[in-house]
Coordinates of C-alpha atoms in Angstrom, one line a residue:
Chain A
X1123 CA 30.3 -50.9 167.6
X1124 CA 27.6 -48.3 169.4
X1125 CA 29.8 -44.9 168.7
X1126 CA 28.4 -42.9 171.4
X1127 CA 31.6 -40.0 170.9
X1128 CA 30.2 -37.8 168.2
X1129 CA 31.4 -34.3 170.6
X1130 CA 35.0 -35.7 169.7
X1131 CA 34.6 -36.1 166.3
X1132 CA 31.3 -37.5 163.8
X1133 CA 31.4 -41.0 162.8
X1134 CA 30.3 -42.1 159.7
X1135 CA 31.2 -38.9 157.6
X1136 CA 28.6 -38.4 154.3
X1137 CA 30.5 -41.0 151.3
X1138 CA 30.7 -37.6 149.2
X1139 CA 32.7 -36.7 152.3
X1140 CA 35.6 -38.4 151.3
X1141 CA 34.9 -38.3 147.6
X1142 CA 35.3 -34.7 147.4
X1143 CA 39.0 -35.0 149.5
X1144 CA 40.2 -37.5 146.8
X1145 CA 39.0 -35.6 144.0
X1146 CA 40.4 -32.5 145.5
X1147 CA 44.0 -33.6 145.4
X1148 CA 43.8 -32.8 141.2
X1149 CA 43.8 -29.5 142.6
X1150 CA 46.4 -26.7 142.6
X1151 CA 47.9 -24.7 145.2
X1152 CA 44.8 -22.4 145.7
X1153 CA 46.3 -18.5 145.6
X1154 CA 49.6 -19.6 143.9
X1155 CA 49.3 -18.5 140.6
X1156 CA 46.5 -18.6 137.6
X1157 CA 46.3 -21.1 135.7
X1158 CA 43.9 -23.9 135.3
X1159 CA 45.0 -26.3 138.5
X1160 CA 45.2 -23.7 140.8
X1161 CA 41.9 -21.4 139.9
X1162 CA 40.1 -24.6 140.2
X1163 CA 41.4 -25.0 144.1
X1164 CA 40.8 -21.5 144.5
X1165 CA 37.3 -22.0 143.5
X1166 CA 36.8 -25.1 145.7
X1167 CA 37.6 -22.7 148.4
X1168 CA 35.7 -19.8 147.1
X1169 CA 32.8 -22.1 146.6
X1170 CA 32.6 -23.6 150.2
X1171 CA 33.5 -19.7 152.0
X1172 CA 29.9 -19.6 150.5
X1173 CA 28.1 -22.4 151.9
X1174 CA 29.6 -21.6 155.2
X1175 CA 28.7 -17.8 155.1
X1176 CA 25.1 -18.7 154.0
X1177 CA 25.1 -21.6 156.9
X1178 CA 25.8 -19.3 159.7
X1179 CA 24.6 -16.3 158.4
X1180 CA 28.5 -15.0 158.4
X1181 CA 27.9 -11.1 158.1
X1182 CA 30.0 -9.3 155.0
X1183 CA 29.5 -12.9 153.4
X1184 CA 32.3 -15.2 151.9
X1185 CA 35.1 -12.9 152.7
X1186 CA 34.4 -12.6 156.0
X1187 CA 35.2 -16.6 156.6
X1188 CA 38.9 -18.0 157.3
X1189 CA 40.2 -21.6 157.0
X1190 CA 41.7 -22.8 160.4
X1191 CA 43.6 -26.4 161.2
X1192 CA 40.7 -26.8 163.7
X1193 CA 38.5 -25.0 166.3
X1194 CA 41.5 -24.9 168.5
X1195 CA 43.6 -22.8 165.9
X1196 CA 40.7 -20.6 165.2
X1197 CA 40.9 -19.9 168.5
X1198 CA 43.8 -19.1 169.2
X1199 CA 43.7 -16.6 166.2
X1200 CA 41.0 -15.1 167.5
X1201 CA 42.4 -13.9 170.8
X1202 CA 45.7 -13.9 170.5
X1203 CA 45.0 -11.7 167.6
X1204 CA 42.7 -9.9 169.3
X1205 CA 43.8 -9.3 173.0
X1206 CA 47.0 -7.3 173.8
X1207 CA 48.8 -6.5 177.2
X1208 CA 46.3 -4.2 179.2
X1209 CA 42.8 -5.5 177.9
X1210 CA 40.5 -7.0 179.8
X1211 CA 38.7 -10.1 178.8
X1212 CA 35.6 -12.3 180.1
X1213 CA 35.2 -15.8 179.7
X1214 CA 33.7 -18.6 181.8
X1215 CA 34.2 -21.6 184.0
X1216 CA 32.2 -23.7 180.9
X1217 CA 35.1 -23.3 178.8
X1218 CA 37.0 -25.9 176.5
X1219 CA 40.6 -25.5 177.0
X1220 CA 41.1 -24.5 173.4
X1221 CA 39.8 -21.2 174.7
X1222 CA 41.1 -21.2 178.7
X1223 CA 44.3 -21.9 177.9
X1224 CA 45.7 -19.4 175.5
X1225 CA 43.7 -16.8 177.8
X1226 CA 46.1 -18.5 180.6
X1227 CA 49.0 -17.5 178.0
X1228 CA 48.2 -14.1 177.6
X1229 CA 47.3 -13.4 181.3
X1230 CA 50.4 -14.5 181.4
X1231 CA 51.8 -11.5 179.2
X1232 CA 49.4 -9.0 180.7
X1233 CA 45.9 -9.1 179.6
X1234 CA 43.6 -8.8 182.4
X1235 CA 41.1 -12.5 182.8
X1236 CA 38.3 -12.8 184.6
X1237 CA 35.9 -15.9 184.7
X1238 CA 32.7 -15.8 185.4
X1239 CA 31.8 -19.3 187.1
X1240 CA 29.0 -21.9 186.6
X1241 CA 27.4 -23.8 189.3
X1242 CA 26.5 -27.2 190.1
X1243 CA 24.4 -27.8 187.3
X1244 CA 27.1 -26.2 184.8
X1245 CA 25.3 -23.1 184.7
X1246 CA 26.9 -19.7 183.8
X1247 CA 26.4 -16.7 186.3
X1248 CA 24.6 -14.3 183.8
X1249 CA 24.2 -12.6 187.0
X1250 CA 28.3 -12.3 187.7
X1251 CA 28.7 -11.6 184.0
X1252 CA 26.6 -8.9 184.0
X1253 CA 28.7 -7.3 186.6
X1254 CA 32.1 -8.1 185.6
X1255 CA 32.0 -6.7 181.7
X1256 CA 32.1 -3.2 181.7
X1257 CA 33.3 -0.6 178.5
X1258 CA 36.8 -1.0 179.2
X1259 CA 36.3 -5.1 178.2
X1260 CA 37.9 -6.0 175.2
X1261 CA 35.8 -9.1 174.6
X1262 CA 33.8 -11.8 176.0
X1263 CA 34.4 -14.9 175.0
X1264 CA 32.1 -18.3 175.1
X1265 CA 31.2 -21.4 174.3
X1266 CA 27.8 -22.1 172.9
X1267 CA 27.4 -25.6 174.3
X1268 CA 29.4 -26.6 176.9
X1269 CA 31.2 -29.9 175.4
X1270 CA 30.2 -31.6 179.2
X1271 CA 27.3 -30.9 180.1
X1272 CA 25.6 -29.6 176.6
X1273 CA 24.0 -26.6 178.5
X1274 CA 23.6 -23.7 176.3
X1275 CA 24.8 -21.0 176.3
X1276 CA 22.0 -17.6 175.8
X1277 CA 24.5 -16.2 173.3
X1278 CA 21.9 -13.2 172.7
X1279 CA 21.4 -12.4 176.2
X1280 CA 25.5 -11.9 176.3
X1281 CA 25.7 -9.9 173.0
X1282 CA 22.8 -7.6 174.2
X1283 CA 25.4 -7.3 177.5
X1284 CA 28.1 -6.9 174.9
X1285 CA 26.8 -4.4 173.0
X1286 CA 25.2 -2.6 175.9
X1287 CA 28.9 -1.5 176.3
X1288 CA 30.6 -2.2 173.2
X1289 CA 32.2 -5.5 174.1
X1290 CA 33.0 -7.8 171.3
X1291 CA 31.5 -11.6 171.6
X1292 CA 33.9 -14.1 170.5
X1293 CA 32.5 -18.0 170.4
X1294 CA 33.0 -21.4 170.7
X1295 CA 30.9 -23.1 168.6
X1296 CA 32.8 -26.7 168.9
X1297 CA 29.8 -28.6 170.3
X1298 CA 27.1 -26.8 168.8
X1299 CA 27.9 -26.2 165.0
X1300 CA 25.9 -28.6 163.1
X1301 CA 23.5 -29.4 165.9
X1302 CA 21.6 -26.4 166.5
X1303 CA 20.2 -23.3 164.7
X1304 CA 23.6 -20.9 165.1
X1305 CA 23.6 -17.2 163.1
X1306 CA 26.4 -14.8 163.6
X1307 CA 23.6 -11.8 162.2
X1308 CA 20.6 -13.0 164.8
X1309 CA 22.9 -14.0 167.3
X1310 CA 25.0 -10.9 167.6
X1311 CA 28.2 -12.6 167.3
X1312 CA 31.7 -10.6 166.1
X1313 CA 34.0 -14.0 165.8
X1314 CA 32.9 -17.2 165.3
X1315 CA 34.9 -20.8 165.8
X1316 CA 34.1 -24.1 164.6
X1317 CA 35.8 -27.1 164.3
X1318 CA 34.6 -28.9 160.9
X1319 CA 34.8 -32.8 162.0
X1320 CA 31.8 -32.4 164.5
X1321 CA 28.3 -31.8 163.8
X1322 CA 29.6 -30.5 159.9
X1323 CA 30.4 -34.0 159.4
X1324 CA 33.6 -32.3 157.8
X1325 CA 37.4 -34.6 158.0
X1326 CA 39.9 -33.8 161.1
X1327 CA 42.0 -30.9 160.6
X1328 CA 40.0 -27.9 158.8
X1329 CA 38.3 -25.4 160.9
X1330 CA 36.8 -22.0 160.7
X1331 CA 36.9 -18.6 161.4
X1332 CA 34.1 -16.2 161.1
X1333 CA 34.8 -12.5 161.7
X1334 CA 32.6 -9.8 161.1
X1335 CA 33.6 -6.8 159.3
X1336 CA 35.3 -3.5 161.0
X1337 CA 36.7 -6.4 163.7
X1338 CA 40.9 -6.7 163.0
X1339 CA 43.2 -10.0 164.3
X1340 CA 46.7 -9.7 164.2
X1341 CA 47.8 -13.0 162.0
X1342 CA 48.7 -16.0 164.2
X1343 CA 50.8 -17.1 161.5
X1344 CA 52.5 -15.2 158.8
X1345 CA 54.3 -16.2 155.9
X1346 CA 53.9 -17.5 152.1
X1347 CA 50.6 -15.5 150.4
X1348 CA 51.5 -15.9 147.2
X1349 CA 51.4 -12.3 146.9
X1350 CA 53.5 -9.0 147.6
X1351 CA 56.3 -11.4 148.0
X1352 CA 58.6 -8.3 148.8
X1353 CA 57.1 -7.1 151.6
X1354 CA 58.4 -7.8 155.1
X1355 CA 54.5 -8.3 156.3
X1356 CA 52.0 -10.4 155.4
X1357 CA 49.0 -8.9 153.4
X1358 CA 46.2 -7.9 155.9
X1359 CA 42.9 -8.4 153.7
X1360 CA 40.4 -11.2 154.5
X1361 CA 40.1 -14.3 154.2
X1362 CA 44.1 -14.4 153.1
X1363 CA 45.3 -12.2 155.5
X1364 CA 44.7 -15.0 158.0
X1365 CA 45.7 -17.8 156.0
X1366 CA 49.6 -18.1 155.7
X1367 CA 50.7 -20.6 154.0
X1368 CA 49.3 -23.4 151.5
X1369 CA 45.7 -23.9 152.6
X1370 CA 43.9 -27.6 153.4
X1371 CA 42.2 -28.3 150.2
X1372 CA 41.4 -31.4 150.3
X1373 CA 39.9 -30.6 154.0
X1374 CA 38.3 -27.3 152.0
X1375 CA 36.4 -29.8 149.8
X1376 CA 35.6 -32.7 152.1
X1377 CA 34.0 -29.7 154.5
X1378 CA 31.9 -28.7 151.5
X1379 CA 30.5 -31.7 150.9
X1380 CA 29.6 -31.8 153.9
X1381 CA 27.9 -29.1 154.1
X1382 CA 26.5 -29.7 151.4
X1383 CA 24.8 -32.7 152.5
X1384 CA 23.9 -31.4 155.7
X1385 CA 21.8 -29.2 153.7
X1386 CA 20.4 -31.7 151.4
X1387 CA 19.1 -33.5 154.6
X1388 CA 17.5 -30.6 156.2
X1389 CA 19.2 -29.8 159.1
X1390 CA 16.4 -29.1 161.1
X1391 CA 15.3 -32.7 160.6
X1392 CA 18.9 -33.6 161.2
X1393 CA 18.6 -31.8 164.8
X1394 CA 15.5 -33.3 165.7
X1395 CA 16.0 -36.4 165.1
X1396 CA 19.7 -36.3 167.2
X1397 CA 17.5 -34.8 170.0
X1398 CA 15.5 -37.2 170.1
X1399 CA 18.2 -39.8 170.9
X1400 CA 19.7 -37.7 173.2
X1401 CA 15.9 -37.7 175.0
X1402 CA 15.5 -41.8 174.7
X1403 CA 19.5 -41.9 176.5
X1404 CA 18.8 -39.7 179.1
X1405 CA 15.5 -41.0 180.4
X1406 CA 16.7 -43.9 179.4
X1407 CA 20.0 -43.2 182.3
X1408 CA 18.6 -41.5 184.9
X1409 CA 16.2 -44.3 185.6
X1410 CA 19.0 -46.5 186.5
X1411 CA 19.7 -46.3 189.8
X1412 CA 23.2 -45.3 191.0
X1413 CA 23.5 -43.3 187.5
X1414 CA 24.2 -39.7 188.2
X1415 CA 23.8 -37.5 185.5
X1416 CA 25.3 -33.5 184.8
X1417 CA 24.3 -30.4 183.8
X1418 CA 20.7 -28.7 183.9
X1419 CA 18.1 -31.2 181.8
X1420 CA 15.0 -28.8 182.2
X1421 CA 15.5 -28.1 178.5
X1422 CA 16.6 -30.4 175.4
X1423 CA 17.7 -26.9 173.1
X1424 CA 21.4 -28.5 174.0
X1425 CA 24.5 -30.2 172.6
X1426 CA 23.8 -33.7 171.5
X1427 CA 26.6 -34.9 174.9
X1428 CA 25.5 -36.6 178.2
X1429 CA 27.8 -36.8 181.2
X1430 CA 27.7 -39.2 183.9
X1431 CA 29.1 -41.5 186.5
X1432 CA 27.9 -44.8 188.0
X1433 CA 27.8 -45.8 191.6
X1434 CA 30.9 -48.0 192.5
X1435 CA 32.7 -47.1 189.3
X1436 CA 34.8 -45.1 188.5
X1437 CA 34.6 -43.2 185.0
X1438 CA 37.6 -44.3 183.1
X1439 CA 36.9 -48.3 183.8
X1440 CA 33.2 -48.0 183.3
X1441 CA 34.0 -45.9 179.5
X1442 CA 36.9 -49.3 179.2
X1443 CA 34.4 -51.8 180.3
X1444 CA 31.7 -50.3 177.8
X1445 CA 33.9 -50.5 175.2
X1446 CA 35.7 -53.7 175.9
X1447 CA 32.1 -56.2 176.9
X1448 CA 29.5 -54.1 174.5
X1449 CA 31.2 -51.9 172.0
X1450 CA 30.0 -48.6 173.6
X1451 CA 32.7 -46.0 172.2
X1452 CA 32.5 -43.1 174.9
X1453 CA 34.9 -40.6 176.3
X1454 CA 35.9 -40.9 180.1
X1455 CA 37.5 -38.0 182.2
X1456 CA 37.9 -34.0 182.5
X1457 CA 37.5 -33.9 178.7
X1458 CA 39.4 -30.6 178.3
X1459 CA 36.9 -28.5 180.7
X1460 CA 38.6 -28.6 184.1
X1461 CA 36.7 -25.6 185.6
X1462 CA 33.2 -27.1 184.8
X1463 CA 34.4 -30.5 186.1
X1464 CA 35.5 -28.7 189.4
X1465 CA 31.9 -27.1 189.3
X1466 CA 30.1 -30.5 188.8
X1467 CA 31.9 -32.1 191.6
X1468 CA 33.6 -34.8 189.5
X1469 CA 37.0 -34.7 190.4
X1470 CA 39.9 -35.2 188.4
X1471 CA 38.2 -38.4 187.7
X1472 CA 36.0 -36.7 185.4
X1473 CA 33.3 -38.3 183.8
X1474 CA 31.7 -40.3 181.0
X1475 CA 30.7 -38.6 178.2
X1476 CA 28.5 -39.9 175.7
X1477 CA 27.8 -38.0 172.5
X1478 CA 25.3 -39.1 170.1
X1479 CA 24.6 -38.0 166.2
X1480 CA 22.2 -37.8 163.4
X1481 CA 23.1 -41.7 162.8
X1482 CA 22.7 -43.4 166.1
X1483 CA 19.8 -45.5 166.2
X1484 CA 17.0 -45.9 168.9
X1485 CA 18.3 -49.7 168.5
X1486 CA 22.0 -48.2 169.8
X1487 CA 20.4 -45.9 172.8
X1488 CA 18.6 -49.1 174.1
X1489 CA 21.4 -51.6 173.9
X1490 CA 24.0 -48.9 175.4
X1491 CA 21.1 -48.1 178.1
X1492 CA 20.8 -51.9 179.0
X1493 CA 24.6 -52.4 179.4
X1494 CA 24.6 -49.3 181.8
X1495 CA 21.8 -51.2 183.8
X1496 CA 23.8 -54.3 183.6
X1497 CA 27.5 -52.8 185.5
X1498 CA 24.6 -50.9 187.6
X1499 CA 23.7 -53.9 189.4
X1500 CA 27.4 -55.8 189.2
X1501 CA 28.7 -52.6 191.2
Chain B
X758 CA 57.8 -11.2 119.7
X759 CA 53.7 -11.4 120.1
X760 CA 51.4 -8.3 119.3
X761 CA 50.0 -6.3 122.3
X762 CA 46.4 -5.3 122.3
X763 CA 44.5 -3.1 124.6
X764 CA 42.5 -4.8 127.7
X765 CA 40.9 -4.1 130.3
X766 CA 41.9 -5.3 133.9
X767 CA 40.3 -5.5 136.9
X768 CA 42.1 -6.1 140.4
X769 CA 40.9 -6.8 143.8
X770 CA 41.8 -6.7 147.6
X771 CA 41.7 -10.6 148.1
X772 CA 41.2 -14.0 145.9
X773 CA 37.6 -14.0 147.7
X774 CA 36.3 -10.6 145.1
X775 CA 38.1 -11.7 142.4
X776 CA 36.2 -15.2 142.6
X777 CA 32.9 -13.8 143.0
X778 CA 33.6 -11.5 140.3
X779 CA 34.7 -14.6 137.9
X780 CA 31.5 -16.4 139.4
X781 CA 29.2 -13.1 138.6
X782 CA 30.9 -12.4 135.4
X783 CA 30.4 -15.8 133.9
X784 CA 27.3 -16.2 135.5
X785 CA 25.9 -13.5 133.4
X786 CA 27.4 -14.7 130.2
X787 CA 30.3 -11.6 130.2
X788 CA 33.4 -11.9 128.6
X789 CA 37.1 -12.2 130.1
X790 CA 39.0 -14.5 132.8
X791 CA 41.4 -14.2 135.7
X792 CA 45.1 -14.2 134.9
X793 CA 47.8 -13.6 137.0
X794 CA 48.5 -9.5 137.8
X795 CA 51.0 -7.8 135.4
X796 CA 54.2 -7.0 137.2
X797 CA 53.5 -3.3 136.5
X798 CA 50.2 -3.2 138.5
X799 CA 51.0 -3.3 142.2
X800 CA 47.7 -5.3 143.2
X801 CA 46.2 -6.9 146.5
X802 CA 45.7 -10.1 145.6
X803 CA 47.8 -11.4 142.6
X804 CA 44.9 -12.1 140.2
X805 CA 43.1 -9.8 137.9
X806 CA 40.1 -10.2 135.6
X807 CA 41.2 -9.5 132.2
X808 CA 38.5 -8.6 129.5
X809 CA 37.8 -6.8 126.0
X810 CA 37.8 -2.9 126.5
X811 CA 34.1 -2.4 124.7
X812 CA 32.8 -5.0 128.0
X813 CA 34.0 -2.1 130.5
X814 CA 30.6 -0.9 130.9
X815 CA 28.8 -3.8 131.4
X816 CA 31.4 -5.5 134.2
X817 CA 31.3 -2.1 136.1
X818 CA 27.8 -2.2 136.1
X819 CA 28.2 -6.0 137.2
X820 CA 30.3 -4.7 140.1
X821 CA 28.3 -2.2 141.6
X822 CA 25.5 -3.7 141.7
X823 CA 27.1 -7.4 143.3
X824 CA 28.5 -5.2 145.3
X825 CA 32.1 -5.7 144.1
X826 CA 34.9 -3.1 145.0
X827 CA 37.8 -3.0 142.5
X828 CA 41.5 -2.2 143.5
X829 CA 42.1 -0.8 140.0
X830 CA 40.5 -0.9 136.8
X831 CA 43.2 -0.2 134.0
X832 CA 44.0 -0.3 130.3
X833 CA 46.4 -2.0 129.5
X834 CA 48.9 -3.6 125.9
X835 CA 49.1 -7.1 126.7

């Protein structure tokens, strides 16, 4: 198999990946008590807070970082935590719907949404941005790498805006954690959220949550701390404040390893070297005729994802055939993003997505290259 | 029933400064551990770092300079 859908989740994870998750169940419950078992959880998690602080340069340090289920819980802690009836918020048509849909939820319940839209190309209006966040925003709130197209996002250009009138920046960093250089301090960001199955190479179902001192988020969930067990509210300090109930572990530990290998490897190396796939598939695409690709290629400082359509096929039969006659794994339709699809032109048909990773080979990007020019001239 | 002596213990807001404490503590080849917080001490985060009273010096010291706030520091028969 060619596994060209690394933006859904990173296939092969690091061995020590799932070493570490196997070790980790001879661990306590982390925060429940201390003796021997459980201190040892509590310092798996301790340990890997680090790593991550000292990754993405997580201002305050290792307190300042919160274990999620996923990107998609992180982010709905961050704004539903965040926002309240009356605030107004900014986000943009680039958007995963891990982020436009519980803004939906809380339009729904007052909070004021505006989106600022992309064009053609998947672009975001920096121009319409500029004009729409004023001092009464509450936050804007962004991906990094649109999860379609791979555009990026200038996060400093929108924390300048932000802090120009005291906005906070809250970001998606789904598609681009792992892949390209991403620092809360340089990059001016207030709360940051990351899946950890992506480019961290991390197992399904832990995420994170970076939040920089001074900014508060109502819990999401409340419930067992292990502490203060006879008060009717759940402690507010960070990182527990924001972790109710027994905390992933084993996903703690498997995360750390990979981040641990990540930086073992050099991730700079890491990044080049996935760029330089995503270079060989695109020229290697758009020279097929009938092959339309998305998003605004004048730059490769993007997500590692490639969307396209062929000529005569449409997207979910062409990702099936791939699959099915040459063992292309890829991801066909809207892909969660239903604004930036409306903004490409694609339809509810979508698209096909192909991700590549650190591990796919210039061997992979040729043969998936040559079956594309093979259904080209079938259709 | 066991004999009580005099310690010294440290709490903190959340299980986060009381692991970098263990980490810093250790690290520097200081005396004293985490235990669970005495039901007398109303504390953030239900550990504290228990050590020998002649140490207090030296783990203050620790703190400030890692940058470690304390809830309460406390003596203590336990």
């Amino acid at each position: 198999m060619i596994y060209l859908d690394h933006a859904a989740t990173s296939m092969p994870k690091p061995p020590e990946v799932g070493q570490a998750m196997v070790e980790a169940l001879g661990l306590g419950n982390a925060g429940r008590g201390a003796h021997g078992p459980a201190l040892a959880g509590l310092r798996t998690a301790y340990q890997v807070r680090c790593q991550v602080a000292e990754f993405f340069q997580v201002p305050g340090g290792a307190g300042q970082v919160v274990f999620t289920a996923g990107a998609t819980h992180a982010l709905n802690q961050a704004l539903v935590g965040l926002l309240s009836p009356g605030d107004h918020v900014v986000t943009t048509a680039a958007e995963h719907n891990s982020v436009l849909r519980p803004l939906y939820q809380l339009e729904q319940q007052g909070v004021e949404l505006t989106i600022v839209p992309v064009d053609q190309l998947g672009r975001i209006s920096y121009e319409e941005m500029e004009r729409v966040v004023t001092p009464r925003t509450k936050a804007v709130v962004c991906t990094h790498a649109s999860n379609v197209t791979g555009n990026v996002t200038d996060l400093s250009w929108v924390s300048r805006l932000c802090q120009q009138h005291g906005v906070l920046l809250v970001v998606d960093g789904a598609q681009s954690g792992g892949h390209l250089p991403l620092s809360m301090e340089n990059m001016g960001i207030d709360v940051l959220c990351l899946p950890g199955h992506k480019g961290l190479l991390g197992p399904q179902g832990i995420g994170l949550l970076c939040v920089r001192p001074g900014v508060t988020l109502r819990p999401l969930l409340v419930g067992g701390s292990g502490i203060q067990s006879f008060s009717h509210t759940h402690p507010t300090a960070l990182p527990d404040g924001l972790e109710a109930g027994t905390r992933n572990t084993p996903g703690i530990a498997g995360l750390g390893a990979a981040l641990a290998w990540l930086q073992g490897q050099g991730p700079e190396r890491l990044w080049a070297q996935t760029q330089e796939r995503l270079r060989q598939l695109y020229e290697g695409l758009r020279a097929i005729p009938g092959v339309t690709i998305y998003g605004d290629w004048s730059t490769f400082h993007r997500a590692p994802v490639l969307a396209m359509n062929l000529e005569g096929w449409e997207a979910a039969q062409l990702s099936d055939v791939l699959y099915e006659e040459y063992g292309v794994a890829t991801r066909p339709g809207a892909h969660c993003a239903p604004l930036m699809h409306l903004a490409l032109g694609t339809g509810e048909a979508g698209a096909v997505r192909m991700s590549v990773g650190h591990a796919t080979t210039f061997q992979e990007v040729a043969d998936t290259i040559a079956a594309v020019a093979q259904l080209a001239q079938e259709g | 029933m066991r004999e009580k002596t005099l310690q010294l213990l440290i709490t903190f807001s959340s299980t986060v400064q009381a692991m970098s404490m263990e980490a810093q503590a250790h690290a520097a080849g200081l005396p004293g551990r985490l235990i669970p917080v005495p039901t007398a001490i109303t504390a953030g985060c239900g550990l504290a770092y228990k050590a020998p009273l002649d140490s207090r010096a030296q783990l203050l010291e620790l703190m400030a300079e890692a940058g470690l706030e304390p809830e309460q520091v406390v003596e203590m028969l336990l």
